[in-house]
Short mmCIF file of C-alpha atoms and ligand atoms in Angstrom, two decimals:
data_model
loop_
_atom_site.label_atom_id
_atom_site.label_comp_id
_atom_site.label_asym_id
_atom_site.label_seq_id
_atom_site.Cartn_x
_atom_site.Cartn_y
_atom_site.Cartn_z
CA MET O 1 -5.26 -0.46 30.74
CA SER O 2 -3.61 -3.32 29.02
CA GLN O 3 -2.26 -3.09 26.20
CA PRO O 4 -3.95 -5.82 23.61
CA ALA O 5 -1.05 -8.65 23.12
CA TRP O 6 -0.13 -7.53 19.99
CA ALA O 7 1.25 -4.14 20.99
CA ASN O 8 3.80 -6.08 22.86
CA GLY O 9 7.25 -4.14 23.32
CA VAL O 10 5.98 -1.15 21.06
CA ASP O 11 6.87 2.30 22.36
CA PRO O 12 3.43 3.65 22.53
CA THR O 13 4.59 6.91 22.67
CA LYS O 14 5.53 6.69 18.97
CA VAL O 15 2.95 6.93 16.30
CA SER O 16 3.75 4.66 13.92
CA ALA O 17 2.93 4.80 9.56
CA ALA O 18 0.50 1.59 9.86
CA ARG O 19 -1.37 2.71 12.95
CA MET O 20 -2.09 6.34 11.56
CA TYR O 21 -3.31 4.49 9.04
CA ASP O 22 -5.86 2.96 10.96
CA ALA O 23 -6.30 5.18 12.94
CA ALA O 24 -7.27 7.08 10.44
CA LEU O 25 -10.64 4.71 8.77
CA ASP O 26 -12.05 4.42 12.23
CA GLY O 27 -9.76 0.99 13.13
CA SER O 28 -9.09 -0.63 16.46
CA HIS O 29 -5.47 -1.06 15.95
CA ASN O 30 -4.01 2.51 16.82
CA PHE O 31 -2.90 4.48 20.85
CA GLU O 32 -3.00 7.74 21.20
CA VAL O 33 -0.74 9.35 19.52
CA ASP O 34 -1.69 8.14 16.13
CA ARG O 35 -4.70 8.91 17.04
CA ALA O 36 -3.85 12.59 17.86
CA ALA O 37 -1.40 12.79 14.92
CA VAL O 38 -4.43 12.15 12.74
CA ALA O 39 -6.02 14.95 14.19
CA ALA O 40 -3.58 17.58 14.14
CA ILE O 41 -3.48 17.13 10.66
CA ALA O 42 -6.76 16.62 9.11
CA ALA O 43 -7.71 20.34 11.20
CA VAL O 44 -4.92 22.03 8.94
CA THR O 45 -5.56 19.28 5.93
CA PRO O 46 -8.96 18.58 5.70
CA TYR O 47 -8.39 15.59 2.84
CA TYR O 48 -5.84 13.61 4.42
CA VAL O 49 -8.42 11.61 5.63
CA PRO O 50 -10.36 11.25 2.71
CA THR O 51 -7.13 10.81 0.68
CA ILE O 52 -6.79 7.54 3.19
CA GLN O 53 -10.22 6.13 2.68
CA GLU O 54 -9.68 6.58 -1.10
CA ASN O 55 -6.45 4.42 -1.56
CA ARG O 56 -8.59 1.97 0.35
CA ASN O 57 -10.96 2.17 -1.79
CA VAL O 58 -9.31 2.26 -4.70
CA LEU O 59 -7.45 -1.24 -3.38
CA GLN O 60 -10.72 -2.86 -3.33
CA ARG O 61 -11.48 -1.63 -6.38
CA MET O 62 -8.38 -2.94 -8.37
CA VAL O 63 -8.13 -6.33 -6.55
CA ARG O 64 -11.22 -7.06 -8.24
CA TYR O 65 -10.35 -5.80 -11.44
CA LEU O 66 -6.89 -8.46 -11.03
CA ARG O 67 -10.02 -11.66 -9.96
CA SER O 68 -11.85 -10.77 -12.79
CA GLN O 69 -9.01 -10.39 -15.84
CA GLY O 70 -8.04 -14.02 -12.81
CA VAL O 71 -5.65 -13.29 -10.93
CA THR O 72 -5.18 -15.69 -8.61
CA GLN O 73 -2.18 -14.55 -6.93
CA PHE O 74 -0.35 -11.04 -4.65
CA LEU O 75 2.15 -10.11 -3.57
CA ASP O 76 0.50 -6.98 -1.68
CA ILE O 77 3.87 -5.26 -0.26
CA GLY O 78 3.19 -2.37 2.66
CA ALA O 79 -0.16 -3.96 3.80
CA GLY O 80 -0.28 -2.60 6.75
CA LEU O 81 -1.99 -3.43 9.98
CA PRO O 82 -5.27 -5.29 8.74
CA THR O 83 -8.20 -3.43 8.82
CA ARG O 84 -11.31 -4.60 7.28
CA GLY O 85 -11.77 -5.39 3.32
CA GLN O 86 -8.56 -6.94 3.36
CA VAL O 87 -7.11 -8.72 -0.40
CA HIS O 88 -7.47 -12.33 0.82
CA GLU O 89 -10.31 -11.32 1.84
CA ILE O 90 -12.23 -9.56 -1.71
CA ALA O 91 -9.58 -11.61 -4.11
CA ASP O 92 -11.69 -14.95 -3.46
CA ASN O 93 -10.27 -18.06 -3.56
CA ALA O 94 -6.70 -16.48 -4.90
CA LYS O 95 -2.94 -16.84 -2.98
CA VAL O 96 -1.91 -14.12 -0.82
CA VAL O 97 1.32 -13.33 0.70
CA TYR O 98 1.47 -10.29 2.89
CA VAL O 99 4.57 -8.10 3.29
CA ASP O 100 5.51 -5.03 5.78
CA ASN O 101 8.70 -3.67 7.29
CA ASP O 102 6.68 -3.24 10.50
CA PRO O 103 7.25 -5.82 13.09
CA GLU O 104 4.15 -5.05 14.92
CA VAL O 105 1.97 -4.90 11.98
CA ILE O 106 3.83 -8.89 11.04
CA ALA O 107 3.01 -10.14 14.30
CA HIS O 108 -0.54 -8.02 14.54
CA ALA O 109 -1.65 -10.26 11.00
CA GLU O 110 0.40 -13.23 12.39
CA ALA O 111 -1.78 -13.27 15.94
CA LEU O 112 -5.00 -12.64 12.67
CA MET O 113 -4.39 -15.07 10.35
CA ALA O 114 -3.59 -17.67 12.08
CA GLY O 115 -4.39 -21.08 10.09
CA THR O 116 -5.98 -19.25 7.39
CA ASP O 117 -4.19 -21.33 4.52
CA ARG O 118 -4.13 -19.34 1.73
CA VAL O 119 -2.21 -16.80 2.83
CA ARG O 120 1.11 -16.45 4.06
CA ILE O 121 2.95 -13.51 5.86
CA VAL O 122 6.03 -12.33 5.57
CA GLU O 123 8.16 -9.48 7.73
CA GLY O 124 10.62 -7.96 4.50
CA ASP O 125 11.25 -4.51 2.51
CA ALA O 126 10.08 -2.84 -0.72
CA ARG O 127 13.77 -1.46 -0.68
CA GLU O 128 14.80 -5.70 -0.47
CA PRO O 129 12.52 -6.89 -3.95
CA ASP O 130 15.53 -9.83 -3.90
CA ASP O 131 15.39 -10.79 -0.35
CA ILE O 132 11.18 -10.94 -0.48
CA LEU O 133 11.51 -12.87 -3.87
CA ALA O 134 13.47 -15.59 -2.57
CA HIS O 135 11.85 -16.33 1.43
CA ARG O 136 10.29 -19.71 0.73
CA ASP O 137 6.46 -18.10 1.91
CA VAL O 138 6.78 -16.24 -1.99
CA SER O 139 8.83 -18.60 -3.76
CA GLU O 140 7.56 -22.11 -2.31
CA PHE O 141 4.32 -20.10 -2.61
CA LEU O 142 3.44 -18.62 -5.78
CA ASP O 143 3.93 -20.11 -8.80
CA ARG O 144 5.48 -18.30 -10.64
CA THR O 145 3.96 -20.47 -13.70
CA SER O 146 0.55 -18.36 -12.99
CA PRO O 147 0.86 -13.98 -13.29
CA ILE O 148 1.30 -12.04 -9.80
CA ALA O 149 -0.30 -8.77 -8.75
CA LEU O 150 2.66 -7.21 -7.25
CA LEU O 151 1.32 -4.61 -5.24
CA LEU O 152 2.46 -1.34 -3.56
CA ILE O 153 -0.32 0.54 -2.31
CA GLY O 154 0.39 3.39 -0.83
CA VAL O 155 3.37 2.94 0.71
CA LEU O 156 6.33 4.03 -2.31
CA HIS O 157 5.58 7.16 -1.04
CA PHE O 158 7.33 6.09 2.60
CA ILE O 159 10.16 5.57 0.38
CA PRO O 160 13.02 8.12 -0.32
CA ASP O 161 13.81 8.60 -4.41
CA ASP O 162 17.91 7.62 -3.65
CA GLU O 163 16.02 4.10 -2.73
CA VAL O 164 12.92 3.52 -4.46
CA TYR O 165 12.93 3.31 -8.36
CA LYS O 166 16.02 0.97 -8.58
CA PRO O 167 13.79 -1.61 -6.35
CA VAL O 168 10.44 -1.43 -8.25
CA ASP O 169 12.23 -2.32 -11.38
CA ARG O 170 14.38 -4.70 -10.05
CA PHE O 171 10.63 -5.71 -8.94
CA LYS O 172 9.17 -5.76 -12.21
CA ALA O 173 12.31 -7.49 -14.05
CA ALA O 174 12.43 -10.64 -11.62
CA LEU O 175 8.59 -11.15 -12.52
CA GLY O 176 9.46 -11.31 -15.51
CA PRO O 177 6.55 -10.20 -18.71
CA GLY O 178 2.22 -10.91 -18.08
CA ASN O 179 2.63 -10.00 -14.60
CA LEU O 180 0.64 -6.94 -13.08
CA ILE O 181 1.42 -4.11 -10.80
CA ALA O 182 0.03 -1.80 -8.64
CA ILE O 183 0.77 1.86 -7.27
CA THR O 184 -0.74 3.85 -5.48
CA HIS O 185 0.67 7.16 -4.40
CA GLY O 186 -0.14 10.01 -2.04
CA THR O 187 1.10 13.61 -3.57
CA THR O 188 0.61 16.76 -3.07
CA ASP O 189 0.04 18.04 -6.65
CA GLY O 190 -2.77 20.74 -6.39
CA PHE O 191 -2.26 20.55 -2.96
CA ASP O 192 -0.91 23.36 -0.57
CA PRO O 193 2.48 23.06 0.19
CA ALA O 194 2.23 24.12 4.22
CA TRP O 195 -0.20 21.19 4.58
CA ASN O 196 2.46 18.46 2.92
CA ALA O 197 4.43 19.99 6.01
CA ALA O 198 2.22 19.22 8.59
CA VAL O 199 1.73 16.17 7.46
CA GLU O 200 5.32 15.10 7.31
CA HIS O 201 5.70 16.96 10.73
CA ARG O 202 3.11 14.44 12.53
CA TYR O 203 5.23 11.51 10.93
CA GLU O 204 8.60 13.00 12.73
CA SER O 205 9.12 9.66 14.92
CA ALA O 206 7.68 7.34 12.74
CA ARG O 207 10.09 4.76 11.19
CA ASN O 208 8.52 4.58 7.59
CA ARG O 209 8.08 8.54 7.23
CA PRO O 210 6.60 9.65 3.54
CA HIS O 211 7.57 11.82 0.54
CA MET O 212 4.88 12.80 -1.62
CA ARG O 213 5.55 12.61 -5.31
CA SER O 214 4.88 14.83 -8.56
CA TYR O 215 2.81 12.51 -10.70
CA GLU O 216 5.76 12.89 -13.01
CA ALA O 217 7.77 11.73 -10.49
CA ILE O 218 5.14 8.25 -9.85
CA GLU O 219 5.05 8.05 -13.68
CA PRO O 220 8.53 6.27 -13.78
CA PHE O 221 7.17 3.29 -11.65
CA PHE O 222 5.81 1.92 -14.10
CA ALA O 223 7.99 2.02 -16.95
CA GLY O 224 8.37 -1.05 -19.38
CA CYS O 225 4.24 -2.14 -18.92
CA ASP O 226 1.36 -1.99 -21.10
CA MET O 227 -0.99 0.56 -18.35
CA ILE O 228 -4.57 -1.68 -17.74
CA PRO O 229 -7.73 1.27 -18.70
CA PRO O 230 -7.77 3.50 -17.65
CA GLY O 231 -3.98 3.97 -16.83
CA LEU O 232 -2.59 6.10 -13.97
CA VAL O 233 -5.22 8.76 -13.25
CA ASN O 234 -6.30 10.18 -10.01
CA VAL O 235 -8.34 7.37 -7.95
CA MET O 236 -10.99 8.64 -7.98
CA HIS O 237 -11.05 7.99 -12.22
CA TRP O 238 -9.64 4.59 -11.50
CA ARG O 239 -12.67 2.53 -12.49
CA PRO O 240 -14.93 4.24 -9.89
CA ASP O 241 -18.58 2.27 -9.13
CA SER O 242 -20.58 4.56 -8.73
CA ASP O 243 -19.89 8.81 -8.67
CA VAL O 244 -22.98 9.18 -6.15
CA GLY O 245 -20.94 10.21 -2.67
CA ALA O 246 -17.41 9.79 -3.89
CA HIS O 247 -14.71 12.12 -2.93
CA PRO O 248 -14.33 15.13 -5.37
CA PRO O 249 -10.82 14.31 -7.67
CA GLU O 250 -8.99 17.59 -6.77
CA HIS O 251 -9.70 16.77 -2.89
CA ILE O 252 -7.77 13.54 -2.98
CA GLY O 253 -3.61 13.51 -3.38
CA LEU O 254 -3.56 10.90 -4.11
CA TYR O 255 -2.89 9.28 -8.21
CA GLY O 256 -3.12 5.04 -9.30
CA GLY O 257 -3.08 2.60 -11.87
CA ILE O 258 -2.17 -1.66 -12.88
CA GLY O 259 0.58 -2.07 -15.72
CA ARG O 260 1.33 -4.93 -17.30
CA ILE O 261 4.83 -5.35 -17.77
CA GLN O 262 5.91 -5.56 -21.28
CA PRO O 263 8.02 -8.39 -22.98
CA GLY O 264 11.66 -7.93 -22.78
CA ARG O 265 11.18 -7.07 -19.39
CA ARG O 266 13.76 -9.82 -18.38
C1 SAM X 301 -0.28 3.59 4.01
S1 SAM X 301 -0.64 1.59 4.77
C2 SAM X 301 -0.65 0.91 3.65
C3 SAM X 301 -1.83 -0.22 3.83
C4 SAM X 301 -2.50 -1.06 2.11
N1 SAM X 301 -1.41 -0.72 1.31
C5 SAM X 301 -3.66 0.08 2.32
O1 SAM X 301 -2.70 0.49 0.58
O2 SAM X 301 -4.88 0.25 2.29
C6 SAM X 301 1.20 1.70 4.16
C7 SAM X 301 2.44 0.63 5.02
O3 SAM X 301 3.37 -0.09 4.36
C8 SAM X 301 4.74 0.12 5.77
N2 SAM X 301 5.39 -0.49 4.39
C9 SAM X 301 5.79 1.02 4.43
N3 SAM X 301 7.38 1.40 4.12
C10 SAM X 301 7.97 -0.25 4.16
C11 SAM X 301 8.66 -0.44 3.07
N4 SAM X 301 9.43 0.12 3.00
N5 SAM X 301 9.16 -1.92 3.17
C12 SAM X 301 7.30 -2.34 3.63
N6 SAM X 301 6.22 -1.80 3.89
C13 SAM X 301 6.49 -0.68 3.98
C14 SAM X 301 3.92 0.56 6.94
O4 SAM X 301 4.77 0.01 7.80
C15 SAM X 301 2.58 0.69 6.28
O5 SAM X 301 1.95 -0.90 6.92
#
């Protein structure tokens, strides 16, 4: 079978974090190698796929919440392959800039969203905040006199410790007081360490590999922020729509929260 246009030039023998995520969500933008990796992880760690589903669910709750608070500008870093329920679909009439460091994600997003005038697509790395903020599709598109929500959803756990904290601090300082930062982050808290090893092993050929963190290591991303209730919590406790049919929190290895950058960050 010929490759779809979005996969031109992509090595189909190597997994990608974005494609594995899409495969876990039952999307159509993945290869056999990604589906096999997801199946292999799911066979060892039964909570991997539910955690990815709940990441997507809490992303949508967070965006709806922010939109209900009048936020009309979203900078979504580590946007991933557009599957169902992308940020610009949920955030009615809002401006959205999607950023990812995977050229395959960018090519796919550009093809899918060509002509959507309230959306911009930027190739950029979360570790380089100044480059992202200076990009004309960010600096000329987003209005710095109105609140901006920075979304770091399911992305910081792909960046090693020595490269992750400074960029997040830089984003907060550059965005300044009153702007918002939403984060979800994978954790192994409460889980069998062997499961984490099984997950990491399956990402070995990916450009972005996972670095799960404890609650204590995730909290500092919100330093200098006032937390929107309920704070940084297991995502099953982050403003759930309903408890009916929800996964038990102890099965979901993901924390999430939204903070408002405090005065004095500049
Ligand atoms: C698990 S997906 C999350 C997608 C989306 N944010 C969501 O939560 O539904 C992670 C995405 O982050 C991207 N990514 C990983 N490391 C990155 C980095 N350093 N800078 C920008 N994007 C990155 C990957 O390419 C992938 O598309």
